[in-house]
mmCIF file of C-alpha atoms and ligand atoms in Angstrom:
data_model
loop_
_atom_site.group_PDB
_atom_site.id
_atom_site.type_symbol
_atom_site.label_atom_id
_atom_site.label_comp_id
_atom_site.label_asym_id
_atom_site.label_seq_id
_atom_site.Cartn_x
_atom_site.Cartn_y
_atom_site.Cartn_z
ATOM 1 C CA MET A 25 18.279 14.046 7.315
ATOM 2 C CA LEU A 26 18.515 10.242 7.385
ATOM 3 C CA ARG A 27 14.958 10.040 6.112
ATOM 4 C CA ALA A 28 15.790 12.282 3.117
ATOM 5 C CA GLY A 29 18.952 10.274 2.492
ATOM 6 C CA LEU A 30 16.994 6.963 2.493
ATOM 7 C CA LEU A 31 14.350 8.414 0.150
ATOM 8 C CA TRP A 32 17.092 9.669 -2.205
ATOM 9 C CA LEU A 33 18.719 6.151 -2.168
ATOM 10 C CA SER A 34 15.318 4.590 -2.963
ATOM 11 C CA GLU A 35 15.422 6.431 -6.335
ATOM 12 C CA GLN A 36 18.967 5.447 -7.482
ATOM 13 C CA PRO A 37 18.844 2.627 -10.091
ATOM 14 C CA HIS A 38 22.518 1.790 -9.961
ATOM 15 C CA ILE A 39 22.510 1.381 -6.188
ATOM 16 C CA SER A 40 19.355 -0.709 -6.619
ATOM 17 C CA ARG A 41 21.049 -3.163 -8.953
ATOM 18 C CA PHE A 42 24.017 -3.494 -6.632
ATOM 19 C CA VAL A 43 21.995 -3.931 -3.439
ATOM 20 C CA ARG A 44 19.599 -6.481 -4.930
ATOM 21 C CA ARG A 45 22.405 -8.856 -5.480
ATOM 22 C CA ASN A 46 23.633 -8.541 -1.916
ATOM 23 C CA GLY A 47 22.699 -11.410 0.468
ATOM 24 C CA LEU A 48 22.696 -9.232 3.603
ATOM 25 C CA ALA A 49 20.285 -6.726 1.916
ATOM 26 C CA GLN A 50 18.082 -9.647 0.860
ATOM 27 C CA LYS A 51 17.798 -10.858 4.436
ATOM 28 C CA LEU A 52 16.866 -7.319 5.560
ATOM 29 C CA ALA A 53 14.201 -7.058 2.923
ATOM 30 C CA SER A 54 12.659 -10.377 3.993
ATOM 31 C CA ARG A 55 11.194 -8.643 7.095
ATOM 32 C CA PHE A 56 9.066 -6.465 4.892
ATOM 33 C CA VAL A 57 8.702 -8.462 1.634
ATOM 34 C CA ALA A 58 7.104 -11.913 1.479
ATOM 35 C CA GLY A 59 9.571 -13.219 -1.105
ATOM 36 C CA GLU A 60 10.550 -13.002 -4.717
ATOM 37 C CA THR A 61 8.009 -15.415 -6.146
ATOM 38 C CA VAL A 62 4.280 -15.574 -6.211
ATOM 39 C CA ASP A 63 4.374 -18.861 -4.347
ATOM 40 C CA SER A 64 6.168 -17.243 -1.474
ATOM 41 C CA ALA A 65 3.463 -14.537 -1.486
ATOM 42 C CA VAL A 66 0.737 -17.156 -1.329
ATOM 43 C CA ALA A 67 2.492 -18.868 1.579
ATOM 44 C CA ALA A 68 2.419 -15.564 3.396
ATOM 45 C CA LEU A 69 -1.276 -15.238 2.653
ATOM 46 C CA ARG A 70 -1.990 -18.700 4.101
ATOM 47 C CA GLN A 71 -0.246 -17.665 7.345
ATOM 48 C CA LEU A 72 -2.190 -14.323 7.616
ATOM 49 C CA ASN A 73 -5.441 -15.857 6.687
ATOM 50 C CA ALA A 74 -5.000 -18.621 9.296
ATOM 51 C CA ALA A 75 -4.786 -15.827 11.884
ATOM 52 C CA GLY A 76 -8.076 -14.269 10.541
ATOM 53 C CA ILE A 77 -6.285 -11.566 8.612
ATOM 54 C CA THR A 78 -7.027 -10.779 4.947
ATOM 55 C CA ALA A 79 -4.398 -9.472 2.515
ATOM 56 C CA THR A 80 -3.746 -7.543 -0.596
ATOM 57 C CA LEU A 81 -0.860 -8.703 -2.820
ATOM 58 C CA ASP A 82 1.481 -6.130 -4.413
ATOM 59 C CA LEU A 83 3.827 -7.196 -7.119
ATOM 60 C CA LEU A 84 6.799 -4.961 -6.507
ATOM 61 C CA GLY A 85 8.025 -2.722 -9.327
ATOM 62 C CA GLU A 86 7.198 0.815 -10.546
ATOM 63 C CA SER A 87 8.165 3.268 -13.126
ATOM 64 C CA VAL A 88 8.933 0.637 -15.739
ATOM 65 C CA ARG A 89 10.767 1.860 -18.790
ATOM 66 C CA HIS A 90 9.939 -0.825 -21.328
ATOM 67 C CA ALA A 91 6.660 -1.968 -22.718
ATOM 68 C CA ALA A 92 7.619 -5.652 -22.227
ATOM 69 C CA GLU A 93 8.068 -5.055 -18.455
ATOM 70 C CA ALA A 94 4.479 -3.672 -18.220
ATOM 71 C CA ARG A 95 3.066 -6.571 -20.103
ATOM 72 C CA ALA A 96 4.978 -9.081 -17.888
ATOM 73 C CA ALA A 97 3.600 -7.270 -14.791
ATOM 74 C CA ARG A 98 0.018 -7.447 -16.093
ATOM 75 C CA ASP A 99 0.483 -11.204 -16.842
ATOM 76 C CA LEU A 100 1.841 -11.843 -13.427
ATOM 77 C CA TYR A 101 -1.176 -10.058 -11.804
ATOM 78 C CA LEU A 102 -3.576 -12.085 -13.865
ATOM 79 C CA ALA A 103 -1.828 -15.317 -12.863
ATOM 80 C CA THR A 104 -1.700 -14.209 -9.208
ATOM 81 C CA LEU A 105 -5.509 -13.570 -9.174
ATOM 82 C CA ASP A 106 -5.984 -17.163 -10.556
ATOM 83 C CA LEU A 107 -3.721 -18.506 -7.986
ATOM 84 C CA ILE A 108 -5.371 -16.676 -5.139
ATOM 85 C CA GLU A 109 -8.649 -18.149 -6.241
ATOM 86 C CA ARG A 110 -7.190 -21.731 -6.609
ATOM 87 C CA ALA A 111 -5.630 -21.404 -3.061
ATOM 88 C CA HIS A 112 -8.951 -20.255 -1.643
ATOM 89 C CA ALA A 113 -7.015 -17.379 -0.139
ATOM 90 C CA GLN A 114 -8.598 -14.164 1.158
ATOM 91 C CA SER A 115 -6.739 -11.597 -0.821
ATOM 92 C CA HIS A 116 -7.140 -8.683 -3.166
ATOM 93 C CA VAL A 117 -4.394 -7.098 -5.401
ATOM 94 C CA SER A 118 -2.834 -3.664 -5.282
ATOM 95 C CA VAL A 119 -1.494 -2.259 -8.545
ATOM 96 C CA LYS A 120 0.688 0.788 -9.441
ATOM 97 C CA LEU A 121 -0.028 2.583 -12.734
ATOM 98 C CA THR A 122 3.632 3.344 -13.515
ATOM 99 C CA GLN A 123 4.176 -0.480 -13.302
ATOM 100 C CA MET A 124 1.596 -0.884 -16.017
ATOM 101 C CA GLY A 125 3.513 1.595 -18.225
ATOM 102 C CA LEU A 126 1.731 4.833 -17.552
ATOM 103 C CA ASP A 127 4.882 6.703 -18.569
ATOM 104 C CA ILE A 128 5.354 4.771 -21.802
ATOM 105 C CA ASP A 129 1.938 4.356 -23.341
ATOM 106 C CA GLU A 130 -1.098 5.573 -21.435
ATOM 107 C CA GLY A 131 -3.581 3.722 -23.630
ATOM 108 C CA ALA A 132 -1.881 0.410 -23.201
ATOM 109 C CA CYS A 133 -1.663 1.114 -19.444
ATOM 110 C CA VAL A 134 -5.366 1.626 -19.231
ATOM 111 C CA GLU A 135 -6.042 -1.611 -21.112
ATOM 112 C CA TYR A 136 -3.708 -3.627 -18.768
ATOM 113 C CA VAL A 137 -5.265 -2.180 -15.724
ATOM 114 C CA ARG A 138 -8.795 -2.914 -17.097
ATOM 115 C CA ALA A 139 -7.809 -6.539 -17.738
ATOM 116 C CA ILE A 140 -6.646 -6.908 -14.147
ATOM 117 C CA ALA A 141 -9.832 -5.271 -12.860
ATOM 118 C CA ALA A 142 -11.934 -7.605 -14.975
ATOM 119 C CA ARG A 143 -10.077 -10.668 -13.732
ATOM 120 C CA ALA A 144 -10.438 -9.481 -10.126
ATOM 121 C CA ARG A 145 -14.152 -9.014 -10.582
ATOM 122 C CA ASP A 146 -14.560 -12.318 -12.285
ATOM 123 C CA ARG A 147 -12.682 -14.110 -9.497
ATOM 124 C CA GLY A 148 -14.818 -12.427 -6.784
ATOM 125 C CA SER A 149 -11.759 -10.356 -5.795
ATOM 126 C CA PHE A 150 -10.916 -6.542 -5.748
ATOM 127 C CA MET A 151 -8.237 -4.404 -7.258
ATOM 128 C CA ARG A 152 -6.827 -1.331 -5.596
ATOM 129 C CA ILE A 153 -4.867 1.319 -7.460
ATOM 130 C CA ASP A 154 -2.018 2.399 -5.248
ATOM 131 C CA MET A 155 -1.152 6.136 -5.160
ATOM 132 C CA GLU A 156 2.340 7.088 -6.230
ATOM 133 C CA GLY A 157 4.132 10.479 -6.067
ATOM 134 C CA SER A 158 2.157 13.686 -6.700
ATOM 135 C CA ALA A 159 3.198 13.827 -10.320
ATOM 136 C CA TYR A 160 0.717 10.987 -10.771
ATOM 137 C CA THR A 161 -2.172 12.062 -8.480
ATOM 138 C CA GLU A 162 -4.335 13.814 -11.047
ATOM 139 C CA ARG A 163 -3.840 11.210 -13.796
ATOM 140 C CA THR A 164 -4.542 8.351 -11.406
ATOM 141 C CA LEU A 165 -7.820 9.967 -10.008
ATOM 142 C CA ARG A 166 -8.870 10.856 -13.510
ATOM 143 C CA LEU A 167 -8.431 7.311 -14.744
ATOM 144 C CA PHE A 168 -10.239 6.032 -11.650
ATOM 145 C CA LYS A 169 -13.213 8.414 -11.883
ATOM 146 C CA GLN A 170 -13.724 8.348 -15.643
ATOM 147 C CA ARG A 171 -12.936 4.766 -16.595
ATOM 148 C CA LEU A 172 -12.449 2.355 -13.701
ATOM 149 C CA HIS A 173 -15.085 3.287 -11.243
ATOM 150 C CA PRO A 174 -17.918 3.611 -13.890
ATOM 151 C CA GLU A 175 -16.886 0.204 -15.389
ATOM 152 C CA PHE A 176 -16.017 -1.854 -12.353
ATOM 153 C CA GLY A 177 -17.848 -0.138 -9.428
ATOM 154 C CA ASP A 178 -17.116 -1.583 -6.008
ATOM 155 C CA THR A 179 -14.562 -4.051 -7.282
ATOM 156 C CA VAL A 180 -11.984 -1.381 -7.719
ATOM 157 C CA GLY A 181 -10.723 1.230 -5.324
ATOM 158 C CA VAL A 182 -8.096 3.930 -4.990
ATOM 159 C CA VAL A 183 -5.835 5.511 -2.450
ATOM 160 C CA LEU A 184 -5.675 9.035 -1.012
ATOM 161 C CA GLN A 185 -2.738 10.499 0.989
ATOM 162 C CA SER A 186 -3.336 12.802 3.877
ATOM 163 C CA TYR A 187 -0.028 14.665 3.354
ATOM 164 C CA LEU A 188 -1.395 16.216 0.159
ATOM 165 C CA ARG A 189 -3.145 19.581 0.507
ATOM 166 C CA ARG A 190 -5.663 18.563 -2.145
ATOM 167 C CA THR A 191 -6.730 15.370 -0.343
ATOM 168 C CA GLU A 192 -9.680 16.781 1.688
ATOM 169 C CA GLN A 193 -11.373 17.953 -1.540
ATOM 170 C CA ASP A 194 -10.633 14.514 -3.212
ATOM 171 C CA VAL A 195 -12.186 12.736 -0.220
ATOM 172 C CA ARG A 196 -15.421 14.772 -0.728
ATOM 173 C CA GLU A 197 -15.572 14.146 -4.401
ATOM 174 C CA LEU A 198 -14.859 10.387 -4.156
ATOM 175 C CA ILE A 199 -17.341 9.896 -1.312
ATOM 176 C CA ALA A 200 -19.907 11.548 -3.569
ATOM 177 C CA LEU A 201 -19.163 8.934 -6.198
ATOM 178 C CA GLY A 202 -19.479 6.108 -3.749
ATOM 179 C CA ALA A 203 -15.967 5.060 -4.403
ATOM 180 C CA ARG A 204 -13.885 2.693 -2.190
ATOM 181 C CA ILE A 205 -10.954 4.558 -0.724
ATOM 182 C CA ARG A 206 -7.877 3.580 1.284
ATOM 183 C CA LEU A 207 -6.575 6.465 3.295
ATOM 184 C CA CYS A 208 -2.771 6.573 4.094
ATOM 185 C CA LYS A 209 -0.418 9.375 5.071
ATOM 186 C CA GLY A 210 1.822 9.175 1.988
ATOM 187 C CA ALA A 211 5.239 7.781 1.362
ATOM 188 C CA TYR A 212 6.986 10.071 -1.280
ATOM 189 C CA LYS A 213 9.230 13.084 -1.032
ATOM 190 C CA GLU A 214 6.973 16.052 -1.860
ATOM 191 C CA ALA A 215 7.312 19.947 -2.109
ATOM 192 C CA PRO A 216 5.724 22.008 0.641
ATOM 193 C CA ASP A 217 3.360 23.789 -1.767
ATOM 194 C CA ILE A 218 1.840 20.323 -2.568
ATOM 195 C CA ALA A 219 2.154 18.438 0.767
ATOM 196 C CA PHE A 220 2.098 19.508 4.363
ATOM 197 C CA PRO A 221 5.748 19.661 5.559
ATOM 198 C CA ASP A 222 4.787 19.443 9.276
ATOM 199 C CA LYS A 223 3.807 15.892 10.410
ATOM 200 C CA ARG A 224 1.251 17.400 12.806
ATOM 201 C CA ASP A 225 -0.658 18.775 9.818
ATOM 202 C CA VAL A 226 -0.429 15.395 8.032
ATOM 203 C CA ASP A 227 -1.936 13.623 11.028
ATOM 204 C CA ALA A 228 -4.628 16.246 11.627
ATOM 205 C CA ASN A 229 -5.667 16.056 7.916
ATOM 206 C CA TYR A 230 -5.772 12.230 8.309
ATOM 207 C CA ILE A 231 -8.080 12.471 11.125
ATOM 208 C CA ALA A 232 -10.344 15.026 9.379
ATOM 209 C CA CYS A 233 -10.524 12.761 6.219
ATOM 210 C CA LEU A 234 -10.930 9.575 8.304
ATOM 211 C CA GLU A 235 -13.960 10.998 10.163
ATOM 212 C CA ARG A 236 -15.640 11.943 6.898
ATOM 213 C CA LEU A 237 -14.913 8.580 5.370
ATOM 214 C CA LEU A 238 -16.167 6.659 8.359
ATOM 215 C CA GLU A 239 -19.392 8.680 8.362
ATOM 216 C CA ARG A 240 -20.126 8.763 4.618
ATOM 217 C CA GLY A 241 -17.554 6.517 2.844
ATOM 218 C CA ASN A 242 -18.011 3.173 1.106
ATOM 219 C CA TYR A 243 -16.175 0.668 3.267
ATOM 220 C CA PRO A 244 -13.038 2.805 3.874
ATOM 221 C CA ALA A 245 -9.627 1.248 4.455
ATOM 222 C CA ILE A 246 -7.774 2.971 7.334
ATOM 223 C CA ALA A 247 -4.114 2.308 6.307
ATOM 224 C CA THR A 248 -1.877 3.382 9.216
ATOM 225 C CA HIS A 249 0.225 1.830 12.016
ATOM 226 C CA ASP A 250 -0.305 5.113 14.047
ATOM 227 C CA GLU A 251 -1.843 3.860 17.349
ATOM 228 C CA ARG A 252 -3.128 7.314 18.223
ATOM 229 C CA ILE A 253 -5.034 7.468 14.959
ATOM 230 C CA ILE A 254 -6.221 3.859 15.253
ATOM 231 C CA ALA A 255 -7.560 4.552 18.766
ATOM 232 C CA HIS A 256 -9.315 7.728 17.431
ATOM 233 C CA ALA A 257 -10.931 5.741 14.582
ATOM 234 C CA LYS A 258 -12.262 3.151 16.909
ATOM 235 C CA ALA A 259 -13.666 5.722 19.469
ATOM 236 C CA PHE A 260 -15.173 7.857 16.673
ATOM 237 C CA ALA A 261 -16.870 4.858 15.066
ATOM 238 C CA GLN A 262 -18.207 3.761 18.377
ATOM 239 C CA ARG A 263 -19.615 7.171 19.198
ATOM 240 C CA GLN A 264 -21.221 7.414 15.822
ATOM 241 C CA GLU A 265 -22.479 3.872 16.035
ATOM 242 C CA ILE A 266 -20.720 2.810 12.844
ATOM 243 C CA LEU A 267 -20.278 -0.993 13.007
ATOM 244 C CA PRO A 268 -16.789 -2.494 12.644
ATOM 245 C CA SER A 269 -18.089 -4.408 9.611
ATOM 246 C CA ARG A 270 -18.372 -1.023 7.684
ATOM 247 C CA TYR A 271 -14.622 -0.395 7.480
ATOM 248 C CA GLU A 272 -11.224 -2.060 7.806
ATOM 249 C CA PHE A 273 -7.738 -1.428 9.161
ATOM 250 C CA GLN A 274 -4.772 -2.011 6.849
ATOM 251 C CA MET A 275 -1.174 -2.381 7.655
ATOM 252 C CA LEU A 276 2.121 -3.382 5.873
ATOM 253 C CA TYR A 277 3.506 -6.815 6.007
ATOM 254 C CA GLY A 278 6.075 -7.075 8.814
ATOM 255 C CA VAL A 279 5.093 -3.769 10.449
ATOM 256 C CA ARG A 280 3.475 -3.686 13.886
ATOM 257 C CA ARG A 281 2.383 -7.195 13.777
ATOM 258 C CA ASP A 282 1.363 -6.902 17.435
ATOM 259 C CA VAL A 283 -1.178 -4.203 16.562
ATOM 260 C CA GLN A 284 -2.480 -6.257 13.629
ATOM 261 C CA GLN A 285 -3.177 -9.218 15.946
ATOM 262 C CA THR A 286 -4.671 -7.132 18.763
ATOM 263 C CA LEU A 287 -7.105 -5.485 16.320
ATOM 264 C CA ARG A 288 -8.132 -8.782 14.924
ATOM 265 C CA ARG A 289 -8.737 -10.177 18.411
ATOM 266 C CA GLU A 290 -10.915 -7.202 19.152
ATOM 267 C CA GLY A 291 -13.070 -8.198 16.226
ATOM 268 C CA TYR A 292 -11.928 -5.496 13.679
ATOM 269 C CA ASN A 293 -11.394 -6.385 10.023
ATOM 270 C CA VAL A 294 -7.628 -6.244 9.378
ATOM 271 C CA ARG A 295 -5.965 -6.531 5.964
ATOM 272 C CA VAL A 296 -2.208 -6.779 5.393
ATOM 273 C CA TYR A 297 -0.441 -5.296 2.337
ATOM 274 C CA VAL A 298 1.888 -8.109 1.182
ATOM 275 C CA PRO A 299 4.569 -7.078 -1.341
ATOM 276 C CA PHE A 300 6.467 -9.668 -3.336
ATOM 277 C CA GLY A 301 8.818 -9.869 -6.337
ATOM 278 C CA ASP A 302 12.471 -9.036 -7.080
ATOM 279 C CA GLN A 303 12.123 -5.268 -7.377
ATOM 280 C CA TRP A 304 12.086 -4.857 -3.629
ATOM 281 C CA TYR A 305 14.864 -2.240 -3.214
ATOM 282 C CA PRO A 306 12.841 1.043 -3.437
ATOM 283 C CA TYR A 307 10.039 -0.458 -1.262
ATOM 284 C CA LEU A 308 12.624 -1.418 1.444
ATOM 285 C CA MET A 309 14.188 2.026 1.479
ATOM 286 C CA ARG A 310 10.790 3.773 1.817
ATOM 287 C CA ARG A 311 9.976 1.538 4.767
ATOM 288 C CA LEU A 312 13.355 2.354 6.405
ATOM 289 C CA ALA A 313 12.843 6.029 5.747
ATOM 290 C CA GLU A 314 9.493 5.967 7.528
ATOM 291 C CA ARG A 315 11.218 4.796 10.673
ATOM 292 C CA PRO A 316 14.990 5.159 10.498
ATOM 293 C CA ALA A 317 15.143 3.194 13.824
ATOM 294 C CA ASN A 318 14.386 0.197 11.532
ATOM 295 C CA VAL A 319 17.880 0.420 10.171
ATOM 296 C CA ALA A 320 19.362 -0.245 13.625
ATOM 297 C CA PHE A 321 16.639 -2.689 14.471
ATOM 298 C CA LEU A 322 17.183 -4.805 11.362
ATOM 299 C CA LEU A 323 20.940 -4.695 11.616
ATOM 300 C CA GLY A 324 20.743 -5.689 15.238
ATOM 301 C CA SER A 325 18.525 -8.702 14.659
ATOM 302 C CA LEU A 326 20.817 -9.892 11.824
ATOM 303 C CA ILE A 327 23.874 -9.590 14.056
ATOM 304 C CA ARG A 328 22.109 -11.532 16.763
ATOM 305 C CA GLU A 329 20.991 -14.218 14.382
ATOM 306 C CA SER A 330 24.529 -14.697 12.948
ATOM 307 C CA LEU A 331 26.080 -14.763 16.458
ATOM 308 C CA ARG A 332 23.562 -17.554 17.411
ATOM 309 C CA ARG A 333 24.593 -19.542 14.293
ATOM 310 C CA ASN A 334 28.361 -19.224 14.980
HETATM 311 C C1 LIG B 28 -1.848 -0.907 3.757
HETATM 312 C C2 LIG B 28 -1.066 0.229 3.395
HETATM 313 C C3 LIG B 28 -1.058 0.714 2.101
HETATM 314 C C4 LIG B 28 -0.349 1.817 1.695
HETATM 315 N N1 LIG B 28 -0.422 2.307 0.462
HETATM 316 C C5 LIG B 28 0.218 3.445 0.115
HETATM 317 C C6 LIG B 28 0.048 4.086 -1.178
HETATM 318 O O1 LIG B 28 -0.678 3.488 -2.068
HETATM 319 N N2 LIG B 28 0.733 5.184 -1.421
HETATM 320 C C7 LIG B 28 1.545 5.820 -0.487
HETATM 321 O O2 LIG B 28 2.120 6.818 -0.756
HETATM 322 N N3 LIG B 28 1.704 5.152 0.737
HETATM 323 C C8 LIG B 28 1.069 4.082 0.997
HETATM 324 N N4 LIG B 28 1.280 3.532 2.285
HETATM 325 C C9 LIG B 28 2.386 4.095 3.185
HETATM 326 C C10 LIG B 28 1.879 5.215 4.026
HETATM 327 O O3 LIG B 28 1.677 6.315 3.196
HETATM 328 C C11 LIG B 28 2.913 5.584 5.062
HETATM 329 O O4 LIG B 28 4.135 5.919 4.505
HETATM 330 C C12 LIG B 28 3.147 4.453 6.088
HETATM 331 O O5 LIG B 28 2.144 3.707 6.386
HETATM 332 C C13 LIG B 28 3.718 5.012 7.378
HETATM 333 O O6 LIG B 28 2.751 5.847 7.939
HETATM 334 P P1 LIG B 28 1.875 5.561 9.242
HETATM 335 O O7 LIG B 28 0.452 5.940 8.871
HETATM 336 O O8 LIG B 28 2.067 4.103 9.702
HETATM 337 O O9 LIG B 28 2.285 6.620 10.294
HETATM 338 P P2 LIG B 28 3.644 7.134 10.833
HETATM 339 O O10 LIG B 28 3.311 8.380 11.578
HETATM 340 O O11 LIG B 28 4.721 7.109 9.813
HETATM 341 O O12 LIG B 28 4.046 5.969 11.911
HETATM 342 C C14 LIG B 28 3.262 5.785 13.058
HETATM 343 C C15 LIG B 28 3.918 4.661 13.872
HETATM 344 O O13 LIG B 28 3.784 3.423 13.052
HETATM 345 C C16 LIG B 28 4.931 2.616 13.276
HETATM 346 N N5 LIG B 28 5.571 2.559 11.905
HETATM 347 C C17 LIG B 28 5.257 3.237 10.853
HETATM 348 N N6 LIG B 28 6.001 2.819 9.748
HETATM 349 C C18 LIG B 28 6.738 1.858 10.199
HETATM 350 C C19 LIG B 28 7.700 1.146 9.582
HETATM 351 N N7 LIG B 28 8.064 1.218 8.326
HETATM 352 N N8 LIG B 28 8.390 0.146 10.353
HETATM 353 C C20 LIG B 28 8.097 -0.020 11.662
HETATM 354 N N9 LIG B 28 7.124 0.672 12.323
HETATM 355 C C21 LIG B 28 6.538 1.686 11.562
HETATM 356 C C22 LIG B 28 5.802 3.340 14.227
HETATM 357 O O14 LIG B 28 5.527 2.858 15.523
HETATM 358 C C23 LIG B 28 5.459 4.821 14.118
HETATM 359 O O15 LIG B 28 5.686 5.596 15.248
HETATM 360 C C24 LIG B 28 0.544 2.441 2.665
HETATM 361 C C25 LIG B 28 0.475 2.044 4.038
HETATM 362 C C26 LIG B 28 -0.311 0.963 4.353
HETATM 363 C C27 LIG B 28 -0.287 0.591 5.789
#
């Protein structure tokens, strides 16, 4: 109930405008978002890199409605890739197609994404296309398979979501292509004919896809904070004699930092997804929806902090 309410709130533009101006909400967001500027994102990268953890930067913003917003997002990604190189930081970028204007002008969107992919390749980096709601799955995978993967090979990758019923088939097809895949559970509100409504099925599908990717995939990214799945991945890889250098774990900025550090100490590759920018409202609401206990946790830590100050 609370989860559905938080996901509904994440999609309300008027509430977003109101909340983004609110100082308390900005403080809450800072747990999960590196900051509003690219410099704050690079500062977060430096801290992670110093702990041996790599990153992928995400400029927050999706479903843009004006062509100028899509162009501005493209330009900021290009500048971010330049800055990552100048800072000698270990980071990729993650891009959403609706932020590049997929809903406004698909042709321009493809050109913008190609420009970012080319810059990532030229800077020795990598671009991941994030996966959005199921209305975009087919278009995203088509663009990836027909345009991006043939042109940019291993310097681009895509995301699959284990809550979708189609994903096992997509895993097979993308493995056959040799594509780089990030596997996550999926963060959007979906209908039961498209996505498994029962979390046990989402997790079981994750494990089935994960095993296939570890055995036959091209440097898969295991994106989860689920300790049971992480333990399964480690044990499966060990049994199949798959070296830790052949895959990586990925987690979100500010989520289960303890697990991030433990995995790193154990010698696994760990990459953290670092969001930045002023469009943080829907992202924050999705993180709260994933774990409604976060609402109480974040409010509690804010109250404790303000009591200490007074
Ligand atoms: C690197 C990365 C990239 C992602 N990219 C995408 C994408 O492109 N498209 C997409 O739809 N989704 C994406 N996601 C989000 C993903 O789909 C899930 O919504 C999210 O990761 C929560 O699922 P989980 O696998 O951690 O498992 P869950 O079963 O949701 O959680 C397992 C445990 O992890 C911890 N946990 C999970 N979430 C939180 C949180 N917000 N705060 C605190 N603790 C938490 C809790 O201890 C929880 O019990 C991404 C996730 C990661 C880590």
